[in-house]
mmCIF file of C-alpha atoms in Angstrom:
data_model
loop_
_atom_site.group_PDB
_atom_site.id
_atom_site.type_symbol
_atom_site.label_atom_id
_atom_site.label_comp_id
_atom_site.label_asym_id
_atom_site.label_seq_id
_atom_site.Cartn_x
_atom_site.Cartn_y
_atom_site.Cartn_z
ATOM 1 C CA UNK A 1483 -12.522 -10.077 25.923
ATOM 2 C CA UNK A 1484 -11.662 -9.664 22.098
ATOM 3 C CA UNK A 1485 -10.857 -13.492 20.513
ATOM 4 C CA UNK A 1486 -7.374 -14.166 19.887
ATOM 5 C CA UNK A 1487 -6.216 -14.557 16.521
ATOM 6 C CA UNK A 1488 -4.137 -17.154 14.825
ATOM 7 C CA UNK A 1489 -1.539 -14.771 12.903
ATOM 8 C CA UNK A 1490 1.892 -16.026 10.857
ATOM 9 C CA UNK A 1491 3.994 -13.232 9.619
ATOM 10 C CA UNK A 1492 5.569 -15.101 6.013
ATOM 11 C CA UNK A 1493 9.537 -13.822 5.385
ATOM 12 C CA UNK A 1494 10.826 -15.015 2.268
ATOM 13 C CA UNK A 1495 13.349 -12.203 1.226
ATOM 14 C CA UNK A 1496 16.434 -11.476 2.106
ATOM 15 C CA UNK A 1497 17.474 -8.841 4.432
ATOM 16 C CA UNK A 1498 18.991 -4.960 3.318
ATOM 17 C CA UNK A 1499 18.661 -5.375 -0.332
ATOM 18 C CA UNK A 1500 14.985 -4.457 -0.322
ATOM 19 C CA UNK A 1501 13.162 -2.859 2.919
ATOM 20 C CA UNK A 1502 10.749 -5.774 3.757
ATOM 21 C CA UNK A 1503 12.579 -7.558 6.477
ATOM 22 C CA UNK A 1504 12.888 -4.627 8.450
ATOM 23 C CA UNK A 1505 9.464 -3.414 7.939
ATOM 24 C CA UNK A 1506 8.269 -6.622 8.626
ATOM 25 C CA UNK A 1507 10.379 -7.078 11.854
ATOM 26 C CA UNK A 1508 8.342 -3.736 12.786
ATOM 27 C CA UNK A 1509 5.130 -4.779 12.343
ATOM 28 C CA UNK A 1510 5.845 -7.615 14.608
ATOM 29 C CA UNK A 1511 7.208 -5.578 17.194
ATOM 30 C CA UNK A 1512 4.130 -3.727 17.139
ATOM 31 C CA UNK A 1513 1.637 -6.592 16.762
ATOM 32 C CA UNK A 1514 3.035 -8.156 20.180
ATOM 33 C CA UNK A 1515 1.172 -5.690 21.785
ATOM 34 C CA UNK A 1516 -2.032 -6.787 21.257
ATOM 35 C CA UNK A 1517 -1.664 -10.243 22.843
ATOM 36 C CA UNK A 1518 -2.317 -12.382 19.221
ATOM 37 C CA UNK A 1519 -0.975 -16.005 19.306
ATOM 38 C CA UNK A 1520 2.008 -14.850 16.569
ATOM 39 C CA UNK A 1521 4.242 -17.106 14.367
ATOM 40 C CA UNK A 1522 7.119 -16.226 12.294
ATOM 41 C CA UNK A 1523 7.965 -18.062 9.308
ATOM 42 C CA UNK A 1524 11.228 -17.918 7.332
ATOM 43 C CA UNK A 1525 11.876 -19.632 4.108
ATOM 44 C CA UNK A 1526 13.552 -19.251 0.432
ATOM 45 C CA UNK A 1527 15.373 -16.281 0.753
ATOM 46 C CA UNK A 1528 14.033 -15.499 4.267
ATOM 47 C CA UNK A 1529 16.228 -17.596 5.904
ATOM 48 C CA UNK A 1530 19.567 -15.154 5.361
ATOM 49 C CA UNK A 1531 17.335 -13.090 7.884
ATOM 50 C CA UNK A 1532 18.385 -14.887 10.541
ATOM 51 C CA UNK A 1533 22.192 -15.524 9.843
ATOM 52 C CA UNK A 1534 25.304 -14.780 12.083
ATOM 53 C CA UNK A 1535 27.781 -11.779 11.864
ATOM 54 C CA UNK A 1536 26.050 -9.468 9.828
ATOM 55 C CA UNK A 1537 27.872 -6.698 9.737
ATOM 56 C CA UNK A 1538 26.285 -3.167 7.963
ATOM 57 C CA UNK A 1539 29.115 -0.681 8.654
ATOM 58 C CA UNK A 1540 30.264 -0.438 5.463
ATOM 59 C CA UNK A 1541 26.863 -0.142 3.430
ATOM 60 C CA UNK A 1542 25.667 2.502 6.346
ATOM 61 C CA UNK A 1543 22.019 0.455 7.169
ATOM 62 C CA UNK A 1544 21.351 0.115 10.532
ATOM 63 C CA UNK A 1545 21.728 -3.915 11.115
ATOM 64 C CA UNK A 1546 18.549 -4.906 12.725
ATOM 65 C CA UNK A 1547 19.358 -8.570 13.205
ATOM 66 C CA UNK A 1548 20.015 -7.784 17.089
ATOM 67 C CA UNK A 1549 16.393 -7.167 17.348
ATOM 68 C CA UNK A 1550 15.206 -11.219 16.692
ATOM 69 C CA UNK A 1551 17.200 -11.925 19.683
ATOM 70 C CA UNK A 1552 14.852 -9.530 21.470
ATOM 71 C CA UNK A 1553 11.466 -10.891 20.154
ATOM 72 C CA UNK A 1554 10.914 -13.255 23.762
ATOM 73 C CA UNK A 1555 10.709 -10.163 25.548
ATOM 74 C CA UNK A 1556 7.693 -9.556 23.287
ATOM 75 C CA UNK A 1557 6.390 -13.044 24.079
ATOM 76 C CA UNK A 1558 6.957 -13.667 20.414
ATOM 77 C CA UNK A 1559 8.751 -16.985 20.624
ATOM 78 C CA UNK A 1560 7.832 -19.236 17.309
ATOM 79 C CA UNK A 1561 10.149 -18.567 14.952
ATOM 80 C CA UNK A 1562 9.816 -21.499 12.567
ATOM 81 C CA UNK A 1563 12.901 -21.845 9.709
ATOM 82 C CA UNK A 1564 12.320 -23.963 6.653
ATOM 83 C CA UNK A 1565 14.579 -26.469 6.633
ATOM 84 C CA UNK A 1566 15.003 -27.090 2.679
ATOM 85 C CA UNK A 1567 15.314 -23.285 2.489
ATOM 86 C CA UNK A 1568 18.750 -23.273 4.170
ATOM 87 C CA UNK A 1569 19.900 -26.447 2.390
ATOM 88 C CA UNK A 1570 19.036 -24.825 -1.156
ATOM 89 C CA UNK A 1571 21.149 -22.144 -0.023
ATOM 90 C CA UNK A 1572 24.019 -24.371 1.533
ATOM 91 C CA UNK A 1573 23.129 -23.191 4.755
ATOM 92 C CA UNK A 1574 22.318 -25.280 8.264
ATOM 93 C CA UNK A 1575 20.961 -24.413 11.375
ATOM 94 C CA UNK A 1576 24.978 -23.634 12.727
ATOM 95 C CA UNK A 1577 24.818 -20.303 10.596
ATOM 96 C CA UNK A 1578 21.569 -18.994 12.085
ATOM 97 C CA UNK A 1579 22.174 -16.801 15.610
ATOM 98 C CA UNK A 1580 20.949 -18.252 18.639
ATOM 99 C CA UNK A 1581 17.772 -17.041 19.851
ATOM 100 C CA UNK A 1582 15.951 -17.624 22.694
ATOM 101 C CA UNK A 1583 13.267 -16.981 25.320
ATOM 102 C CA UNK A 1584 12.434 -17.515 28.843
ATOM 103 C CA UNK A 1585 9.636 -20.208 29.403
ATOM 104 C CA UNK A 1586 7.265 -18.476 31.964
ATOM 105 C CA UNK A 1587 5.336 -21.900 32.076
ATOM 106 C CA UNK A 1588 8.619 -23.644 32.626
ATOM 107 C CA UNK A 1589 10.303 -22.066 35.840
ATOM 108 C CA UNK A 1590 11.600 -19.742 32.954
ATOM 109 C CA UNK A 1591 14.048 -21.653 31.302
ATOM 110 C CA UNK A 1592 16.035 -20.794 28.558
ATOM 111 C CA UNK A 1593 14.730 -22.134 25.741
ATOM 112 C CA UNK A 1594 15.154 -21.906 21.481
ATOM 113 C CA UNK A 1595 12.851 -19.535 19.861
ATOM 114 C CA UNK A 1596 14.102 -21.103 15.933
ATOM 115 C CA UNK A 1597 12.372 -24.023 15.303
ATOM 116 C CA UNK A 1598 13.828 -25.953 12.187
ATOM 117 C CA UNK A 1599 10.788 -27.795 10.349
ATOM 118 C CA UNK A 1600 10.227 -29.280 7.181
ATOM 119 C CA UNK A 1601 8.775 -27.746 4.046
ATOM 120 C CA UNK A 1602 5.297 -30.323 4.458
ATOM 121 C CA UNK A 1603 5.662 -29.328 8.126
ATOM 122 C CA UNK A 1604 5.710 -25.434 7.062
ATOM 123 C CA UNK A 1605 2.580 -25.614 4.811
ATOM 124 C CA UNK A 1606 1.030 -27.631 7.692
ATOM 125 C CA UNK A 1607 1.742 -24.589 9.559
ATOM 126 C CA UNK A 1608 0.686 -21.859 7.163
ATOM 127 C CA UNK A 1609 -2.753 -23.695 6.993
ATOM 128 C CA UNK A 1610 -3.114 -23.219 10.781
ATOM 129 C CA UNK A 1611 -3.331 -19.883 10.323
ATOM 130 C CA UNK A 1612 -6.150 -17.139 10.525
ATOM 131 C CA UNK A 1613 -4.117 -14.166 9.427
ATOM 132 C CA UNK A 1614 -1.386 -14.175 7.228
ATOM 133 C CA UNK A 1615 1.022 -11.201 6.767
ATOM 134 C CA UNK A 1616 3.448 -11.802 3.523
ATOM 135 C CA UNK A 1617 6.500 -9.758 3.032
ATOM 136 C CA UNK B 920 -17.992 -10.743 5.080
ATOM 137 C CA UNK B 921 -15.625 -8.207 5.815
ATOM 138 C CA UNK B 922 -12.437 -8.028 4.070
ATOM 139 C CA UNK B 923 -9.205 -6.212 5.158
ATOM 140 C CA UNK B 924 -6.702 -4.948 2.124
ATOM 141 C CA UNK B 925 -2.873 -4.517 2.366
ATOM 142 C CA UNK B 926 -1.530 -2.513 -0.370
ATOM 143 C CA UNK B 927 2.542 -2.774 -0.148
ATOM 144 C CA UNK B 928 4.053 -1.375 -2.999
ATOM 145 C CA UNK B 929 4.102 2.000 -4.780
ATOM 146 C CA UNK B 930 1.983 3.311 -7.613
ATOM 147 C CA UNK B 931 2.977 3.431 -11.586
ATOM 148 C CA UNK B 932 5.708 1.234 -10.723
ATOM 149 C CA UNK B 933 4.033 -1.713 -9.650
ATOM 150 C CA UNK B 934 0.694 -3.334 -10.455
ATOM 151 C CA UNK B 935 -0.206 -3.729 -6.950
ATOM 152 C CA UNK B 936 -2.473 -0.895 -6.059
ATOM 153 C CA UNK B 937 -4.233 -1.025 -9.043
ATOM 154 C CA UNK B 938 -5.500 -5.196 -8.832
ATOM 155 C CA UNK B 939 -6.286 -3.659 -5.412
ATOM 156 C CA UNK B 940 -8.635 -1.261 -6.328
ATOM 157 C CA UNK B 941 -10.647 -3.478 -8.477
ATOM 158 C CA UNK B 942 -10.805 -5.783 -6.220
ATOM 159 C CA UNK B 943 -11.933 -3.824 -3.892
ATOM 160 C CA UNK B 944 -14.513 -2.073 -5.963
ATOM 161 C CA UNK B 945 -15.917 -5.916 -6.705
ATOM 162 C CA UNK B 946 -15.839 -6.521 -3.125
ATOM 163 C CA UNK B 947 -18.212 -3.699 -2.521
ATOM 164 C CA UNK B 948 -20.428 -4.489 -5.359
ATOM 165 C CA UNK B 949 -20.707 -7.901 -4.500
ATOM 166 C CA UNK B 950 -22.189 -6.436 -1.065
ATOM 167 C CA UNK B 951 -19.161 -7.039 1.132
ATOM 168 C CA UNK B 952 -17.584 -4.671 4.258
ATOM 169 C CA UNK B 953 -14.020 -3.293 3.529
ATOM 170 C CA UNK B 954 -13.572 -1.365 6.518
ATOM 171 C CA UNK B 955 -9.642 -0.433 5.935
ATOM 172 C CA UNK B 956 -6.712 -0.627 3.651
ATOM 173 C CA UNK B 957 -3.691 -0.290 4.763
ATOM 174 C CA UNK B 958 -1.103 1.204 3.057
ATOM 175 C CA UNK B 959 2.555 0.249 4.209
ATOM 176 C CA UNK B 960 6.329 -0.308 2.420
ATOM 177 C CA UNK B 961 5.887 1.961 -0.995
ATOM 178 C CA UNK B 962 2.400 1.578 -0.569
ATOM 179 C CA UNK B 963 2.148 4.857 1.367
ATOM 180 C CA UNK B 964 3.461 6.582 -1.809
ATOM 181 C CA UNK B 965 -0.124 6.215 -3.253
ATOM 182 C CA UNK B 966 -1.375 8.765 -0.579
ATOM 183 C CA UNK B 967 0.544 11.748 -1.992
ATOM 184 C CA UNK B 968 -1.585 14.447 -3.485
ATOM 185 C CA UNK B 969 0.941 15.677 -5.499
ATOM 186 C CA UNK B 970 0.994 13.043 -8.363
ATOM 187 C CA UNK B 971 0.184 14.547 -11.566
ATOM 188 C CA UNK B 972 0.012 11.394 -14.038
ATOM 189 C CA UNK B 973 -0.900 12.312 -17.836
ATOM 190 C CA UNK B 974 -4.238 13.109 -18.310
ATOM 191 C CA UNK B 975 -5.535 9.759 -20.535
ATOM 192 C CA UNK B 976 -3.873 8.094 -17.308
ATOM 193 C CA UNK B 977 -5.781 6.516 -14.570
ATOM 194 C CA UNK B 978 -5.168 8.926 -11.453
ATOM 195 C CA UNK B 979 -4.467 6.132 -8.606
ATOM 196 C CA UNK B 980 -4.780 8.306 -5.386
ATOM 197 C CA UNK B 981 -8.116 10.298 -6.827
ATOM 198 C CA UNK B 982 -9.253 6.682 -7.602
ATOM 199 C CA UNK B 983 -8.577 5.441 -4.182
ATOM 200 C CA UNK B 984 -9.673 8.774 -2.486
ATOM 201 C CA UNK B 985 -13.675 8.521 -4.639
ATOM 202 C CA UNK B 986 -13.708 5.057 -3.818
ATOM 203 C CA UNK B 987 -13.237 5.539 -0.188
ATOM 204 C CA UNK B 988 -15.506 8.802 0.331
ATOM 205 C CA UNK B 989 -17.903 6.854 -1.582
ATOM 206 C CA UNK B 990 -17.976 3.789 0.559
ATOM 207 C CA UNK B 991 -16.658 4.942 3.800
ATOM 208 C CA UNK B 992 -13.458 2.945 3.712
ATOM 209 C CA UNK B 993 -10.506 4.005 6.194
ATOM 210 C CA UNK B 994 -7.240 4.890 3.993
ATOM 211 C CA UNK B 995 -4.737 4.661 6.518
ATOM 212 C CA UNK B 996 -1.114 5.214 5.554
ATOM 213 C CA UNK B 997 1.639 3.867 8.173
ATOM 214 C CA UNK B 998 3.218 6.600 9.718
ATOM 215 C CA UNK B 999 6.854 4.903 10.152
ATOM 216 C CA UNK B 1000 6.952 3.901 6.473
ATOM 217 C CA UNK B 1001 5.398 7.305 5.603
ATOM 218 C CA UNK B 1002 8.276 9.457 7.239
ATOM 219 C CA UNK B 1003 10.582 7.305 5.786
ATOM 220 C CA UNK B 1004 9.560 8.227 2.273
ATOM 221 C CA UNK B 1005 8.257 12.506 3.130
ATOM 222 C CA UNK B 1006 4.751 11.885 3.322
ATOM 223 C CA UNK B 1007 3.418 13.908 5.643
ATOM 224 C CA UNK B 1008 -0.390 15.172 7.000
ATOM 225 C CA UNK B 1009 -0.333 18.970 8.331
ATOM 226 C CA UNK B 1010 0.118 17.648 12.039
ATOM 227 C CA UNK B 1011 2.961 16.086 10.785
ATOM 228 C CA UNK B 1012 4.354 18.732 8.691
ATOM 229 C CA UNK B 1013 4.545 20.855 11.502
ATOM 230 C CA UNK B 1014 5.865 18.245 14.522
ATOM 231 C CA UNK B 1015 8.419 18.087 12.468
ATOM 232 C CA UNK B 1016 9.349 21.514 11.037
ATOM 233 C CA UNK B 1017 8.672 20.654 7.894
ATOM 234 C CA UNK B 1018 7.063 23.469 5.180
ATOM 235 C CA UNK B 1019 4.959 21.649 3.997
ATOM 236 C CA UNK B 1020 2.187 18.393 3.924
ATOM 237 C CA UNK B 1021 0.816 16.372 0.814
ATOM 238 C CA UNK B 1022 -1.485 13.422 2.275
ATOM 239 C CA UNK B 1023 -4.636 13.371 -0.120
ATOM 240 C CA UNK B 1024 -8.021 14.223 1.758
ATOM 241 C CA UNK B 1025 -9.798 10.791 2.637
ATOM 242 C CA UNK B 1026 -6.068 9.394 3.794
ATOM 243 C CA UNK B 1027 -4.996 9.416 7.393
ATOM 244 C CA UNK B 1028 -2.150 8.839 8.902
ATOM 245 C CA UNK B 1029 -1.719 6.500 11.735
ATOM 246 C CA UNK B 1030 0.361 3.680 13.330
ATOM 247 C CA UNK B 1031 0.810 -0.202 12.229
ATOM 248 C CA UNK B 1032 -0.998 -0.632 15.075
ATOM 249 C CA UNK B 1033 -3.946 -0.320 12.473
ATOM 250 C CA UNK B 1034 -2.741 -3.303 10.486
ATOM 251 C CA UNK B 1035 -2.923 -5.850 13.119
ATOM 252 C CA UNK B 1036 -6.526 -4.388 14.375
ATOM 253 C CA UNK B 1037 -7.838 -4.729 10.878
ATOM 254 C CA UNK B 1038 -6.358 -8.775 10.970
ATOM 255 C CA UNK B 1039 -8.075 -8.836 14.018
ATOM 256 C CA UNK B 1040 -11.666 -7.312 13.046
ATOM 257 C CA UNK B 1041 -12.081 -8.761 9.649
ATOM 258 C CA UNK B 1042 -13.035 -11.978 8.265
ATOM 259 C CA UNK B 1043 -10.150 -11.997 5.103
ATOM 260 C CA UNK B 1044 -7.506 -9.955 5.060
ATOM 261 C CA UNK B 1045 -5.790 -9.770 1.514
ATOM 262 C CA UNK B 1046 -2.071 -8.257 0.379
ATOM 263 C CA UNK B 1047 -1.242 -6.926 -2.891
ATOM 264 C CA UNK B 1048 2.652 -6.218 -3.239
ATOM 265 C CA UNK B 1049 5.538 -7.281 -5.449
ATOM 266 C CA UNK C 625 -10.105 -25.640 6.159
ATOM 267 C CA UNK C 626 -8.215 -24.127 3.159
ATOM 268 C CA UNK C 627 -5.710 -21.538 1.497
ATOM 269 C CA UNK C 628 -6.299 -18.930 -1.368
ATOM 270 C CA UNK C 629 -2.543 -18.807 -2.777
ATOM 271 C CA UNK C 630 -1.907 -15.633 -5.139
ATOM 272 C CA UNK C 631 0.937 -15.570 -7.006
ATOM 273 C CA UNK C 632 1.632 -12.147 -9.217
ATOM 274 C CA UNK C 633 5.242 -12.814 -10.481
ATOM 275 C CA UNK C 634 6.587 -14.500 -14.087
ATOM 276 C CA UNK C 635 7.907 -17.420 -12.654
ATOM 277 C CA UNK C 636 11.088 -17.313 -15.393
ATOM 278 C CA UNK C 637 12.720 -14.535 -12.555
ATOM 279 C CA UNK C 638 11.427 -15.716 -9.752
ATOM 280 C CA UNK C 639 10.671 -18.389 -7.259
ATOM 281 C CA UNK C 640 7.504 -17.744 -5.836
ATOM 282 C CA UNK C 641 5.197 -19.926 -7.976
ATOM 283 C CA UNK C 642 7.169 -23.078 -7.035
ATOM 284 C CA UNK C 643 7.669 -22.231 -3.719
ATOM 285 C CA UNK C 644 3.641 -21.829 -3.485
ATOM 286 C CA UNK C 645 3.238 -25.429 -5.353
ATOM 287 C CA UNK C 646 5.447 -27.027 -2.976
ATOM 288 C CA UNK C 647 3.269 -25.363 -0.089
ATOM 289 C CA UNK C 648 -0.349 -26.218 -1.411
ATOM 290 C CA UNK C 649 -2.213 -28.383 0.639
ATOM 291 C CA UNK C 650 -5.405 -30.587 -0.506
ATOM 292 C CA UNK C 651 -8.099 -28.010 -1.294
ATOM 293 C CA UNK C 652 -6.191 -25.188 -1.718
ATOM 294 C CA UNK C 653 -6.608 -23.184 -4.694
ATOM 295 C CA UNK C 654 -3.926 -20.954 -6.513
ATOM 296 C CA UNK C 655 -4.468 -17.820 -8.551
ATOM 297 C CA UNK C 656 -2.480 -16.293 -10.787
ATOM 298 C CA UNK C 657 -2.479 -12.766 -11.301
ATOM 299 C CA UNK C 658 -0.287 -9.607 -12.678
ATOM 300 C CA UNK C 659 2.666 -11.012 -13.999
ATOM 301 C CA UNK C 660 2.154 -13.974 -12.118
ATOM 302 C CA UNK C 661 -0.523 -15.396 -15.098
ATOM 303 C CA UNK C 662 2.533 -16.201 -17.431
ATOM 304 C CA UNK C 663 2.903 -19.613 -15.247
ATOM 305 C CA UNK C 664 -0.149 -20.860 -16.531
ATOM 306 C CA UNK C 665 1.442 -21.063 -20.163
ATOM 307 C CA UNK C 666 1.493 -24.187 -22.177
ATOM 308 C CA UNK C 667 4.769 -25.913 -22.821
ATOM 309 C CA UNK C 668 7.023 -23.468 -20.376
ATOM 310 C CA UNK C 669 9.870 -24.760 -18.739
ATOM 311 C CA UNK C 670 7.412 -24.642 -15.513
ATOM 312 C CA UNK C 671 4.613 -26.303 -16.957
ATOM 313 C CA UNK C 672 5.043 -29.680 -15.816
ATOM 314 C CA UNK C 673 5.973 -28.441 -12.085
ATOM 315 C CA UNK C 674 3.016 -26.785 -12.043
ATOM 316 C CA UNK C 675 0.837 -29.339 -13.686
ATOM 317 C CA UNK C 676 2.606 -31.813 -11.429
ATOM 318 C CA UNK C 677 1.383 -30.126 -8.683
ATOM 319 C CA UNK C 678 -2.341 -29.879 -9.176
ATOM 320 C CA UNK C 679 -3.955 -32.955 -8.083
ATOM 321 C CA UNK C 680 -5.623 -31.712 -5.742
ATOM 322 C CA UNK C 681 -5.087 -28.119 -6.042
ATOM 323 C CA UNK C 682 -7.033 -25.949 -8.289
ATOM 324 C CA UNK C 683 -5.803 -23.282 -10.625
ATOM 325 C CA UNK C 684 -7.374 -19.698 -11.671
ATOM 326 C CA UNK C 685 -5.851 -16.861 -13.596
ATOM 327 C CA UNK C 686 -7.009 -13.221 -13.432
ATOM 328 C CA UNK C 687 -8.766 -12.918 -16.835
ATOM 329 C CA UNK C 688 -8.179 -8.997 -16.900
ATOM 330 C CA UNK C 689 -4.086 -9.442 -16.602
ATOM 331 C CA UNK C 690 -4.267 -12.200 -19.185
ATOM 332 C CA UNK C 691 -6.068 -10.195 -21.660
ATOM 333 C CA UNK C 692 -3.615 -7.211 -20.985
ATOM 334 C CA UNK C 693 -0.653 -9.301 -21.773
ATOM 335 C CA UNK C 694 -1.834 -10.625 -24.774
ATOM 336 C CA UNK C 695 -2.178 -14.478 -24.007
ATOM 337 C CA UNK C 696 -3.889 -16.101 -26.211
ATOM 338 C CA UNK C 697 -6.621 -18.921 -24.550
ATOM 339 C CA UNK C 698 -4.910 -21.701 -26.752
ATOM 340 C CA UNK C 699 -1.553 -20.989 -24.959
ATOM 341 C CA UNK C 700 -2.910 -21.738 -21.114
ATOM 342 C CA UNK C 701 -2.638 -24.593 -19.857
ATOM 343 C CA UNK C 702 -6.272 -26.398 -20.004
ATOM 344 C CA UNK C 703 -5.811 -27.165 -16.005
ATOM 345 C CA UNK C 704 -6.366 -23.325 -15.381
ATOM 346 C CA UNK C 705 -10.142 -21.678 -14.774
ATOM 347 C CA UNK C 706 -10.112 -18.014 -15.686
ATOM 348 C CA UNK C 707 -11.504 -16.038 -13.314
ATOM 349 C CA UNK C 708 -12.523 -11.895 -13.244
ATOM 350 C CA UNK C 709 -12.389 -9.736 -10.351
ATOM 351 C CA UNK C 710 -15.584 -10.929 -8.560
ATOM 352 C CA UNK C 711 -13.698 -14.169 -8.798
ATOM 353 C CA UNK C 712 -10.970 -13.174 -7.626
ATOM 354 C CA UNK C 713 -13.417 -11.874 -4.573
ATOM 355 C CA UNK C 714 -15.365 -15.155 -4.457
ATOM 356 C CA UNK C 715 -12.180 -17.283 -3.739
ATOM 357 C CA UNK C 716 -11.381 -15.033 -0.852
ATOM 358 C CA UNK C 717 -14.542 -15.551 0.584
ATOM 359 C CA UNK C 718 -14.629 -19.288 0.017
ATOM 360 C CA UNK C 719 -11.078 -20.239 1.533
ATOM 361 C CA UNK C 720 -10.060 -19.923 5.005
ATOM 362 C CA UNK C 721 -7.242 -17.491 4.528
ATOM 363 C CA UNK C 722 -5.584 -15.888 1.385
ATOM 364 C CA UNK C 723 -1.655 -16.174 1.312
ATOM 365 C CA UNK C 724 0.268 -13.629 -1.347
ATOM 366 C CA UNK C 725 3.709 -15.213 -2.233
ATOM 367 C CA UNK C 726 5.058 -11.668 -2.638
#
């Protein structure tokens, strides 16, 4: 049995302008695969990741924001979002989407995969780590 | 200790895969493993063997490619970013029609897969990027 | 238990550097490298959120990306510890976990 690793994949940019949201996203999607304990953190410019009613038609880029709704299925279900982040951008926790996953441990209730913390409690968290994947 | 490298952004353009490769060289000299870098985002552009840089240049891929058949370090290139951006080995060339292939010898191709083994198996694992 | 931060941006276009200060813990050390060294400069609009901010956090420049950007050691802060690239490797070793703030 191979140990299980402690790994937080860091978002701080913004979604379509520059590839690394997506390419993160895919690296995640992958990663669930080999049964880590996996975090996702979102903060400064990270947090537009995660808004509502994107809508790509018009710049012809696939919108991938669907897929965070899918991450339970992949038993990826810590999605922390810095709080500060979305006030510095005028944002609250109203414009993110709703995302959630089914509790196996909990008669598989519905429950919220964004968890809103605060910027001491998200470098409390990044110092939990053992890997950390920045993008 | 063994150390695990990330290199996410393209040559020339960015400084990234050039603080890599020093560090990696003092890595080794220092006596430590680097089993693997991984080359994702633009990284994967430093795996083309078609980059002819001015000759009083440094020559990142050669660089890369001595360093790794010198040491025995695994240059793997992610194959999603890769196709993305026409870099393809001759299995890939030919999966997908294409005439022709330009990974530089002592690169491989492979899936991100790779990236979370190498967080997995190493002690440090270290991104350069922009 | 601590962090190697690396920060390789100019802080004048972009946010990175203060968003690693406000996420330093105790005993976590930052290093500037690339373009990232120019936030070690003396009397910069950042200087006093970065000196602020080290306490308990220590700071290290690259010495090679200092040198190639012509920086002077009288215009670095005197809170910052230049390091080389076997530095560079000997901070990775000695903290838990490195953290780029790409």
């Amino acid at each position: 049995m191979s140990e299980v690793k402690k790994f937080l994949y860091v978002n701080r940019k913004a979604p379509y302008g520059t590839i690394y949201a997506l390419e993160s996203l895919e690296v995640v999607l992958i990663g669930a695969a080999f049964d880590q304990d996996v975090s996702l953190a979102f903060l400064d410019d990270g947090v537009f990741q995660l808004t509502r009613n994107q809508n790509t038609e018009t710049i012809g880029v696939k919108n991938f924001s669907p897929t965070f709704r899918a991450l339970g299925d992949y038993d990826v279900t810590k999605l922390y979002v810095e709080r500060e982040s979305l006030a510095e951008r005028g944002l609250s926790e109203s414009d993110l989407q709703e995302i959630t996953y089914e509790d196996e441990d909990d008669d598989w209730a519905e429950k919220p995969s964004i968890r809103i913390v605060s910027r001491a409690e998200m470098a409390d968290i990044m110092a939990d780590q053992d890997v950390v994947l920045s993008f | 200790m063994k150390i695990g490298i990330v290199v996410s952004e393209g040559p020339y353009t960015h400084q990234a895969a050039d603080t890599a490769y020093h560090f990696v060289k003092s890595a080794l000299a220092k006596g430590h493993e680097v089993p693997r870098v991984f080359f994702y985002h633009d990284g994967v552009n430093v795996s083309t063997r078609l980059s002819v840089p001015p000759q009083d240049e440094r020559h990142i891929q050669k660089n890369w490619t001595a360093l790794a058949g010198e040491h025995g370090i695994d240059l793997v290139v992610c194959i999603a970013a890769a196709q993305r951006r026409g870099l393809l080995d001759q299995n890939e060339a030919e999966r997908q029609g294409k005439d022709a292939n330009n990974i530089a010898e002592g690169f491989r191709i492979s899936g991100l897969g790779q990236l979370i083994e190498m967080g997995i198996q190493t002690d440090r694992l270290v991104t350069f990027g922009d | 238990m601590s962090t190697l931060h690396t920060v390789n941006k100019s802080p004048f276009t972009n946010g990175s550097l203060l968003s690693c200060l406000k996420h330093c813990r105790p005993g976590d050390a930052i290093l500037l490298i690339e373009d990232g060294v120019y936030g070690a400069l003396k009397g910069s609009t950042v200087a006093d959120a970065v000196c602020e901010n080290l306490a308990d956090v220590r700071l290290f420049l690259l010495g090679g990306d200092v040198r190639a950007r012509g920086i002077e050691d009288e215009k670095i802060l005197s809170q910052a510890r230049t390091v080389e690239y076997d530095g560079y490797v000997d901070l990775v070793v000695e903290h838990d976990r490195t953290q780029s703030w790409l």
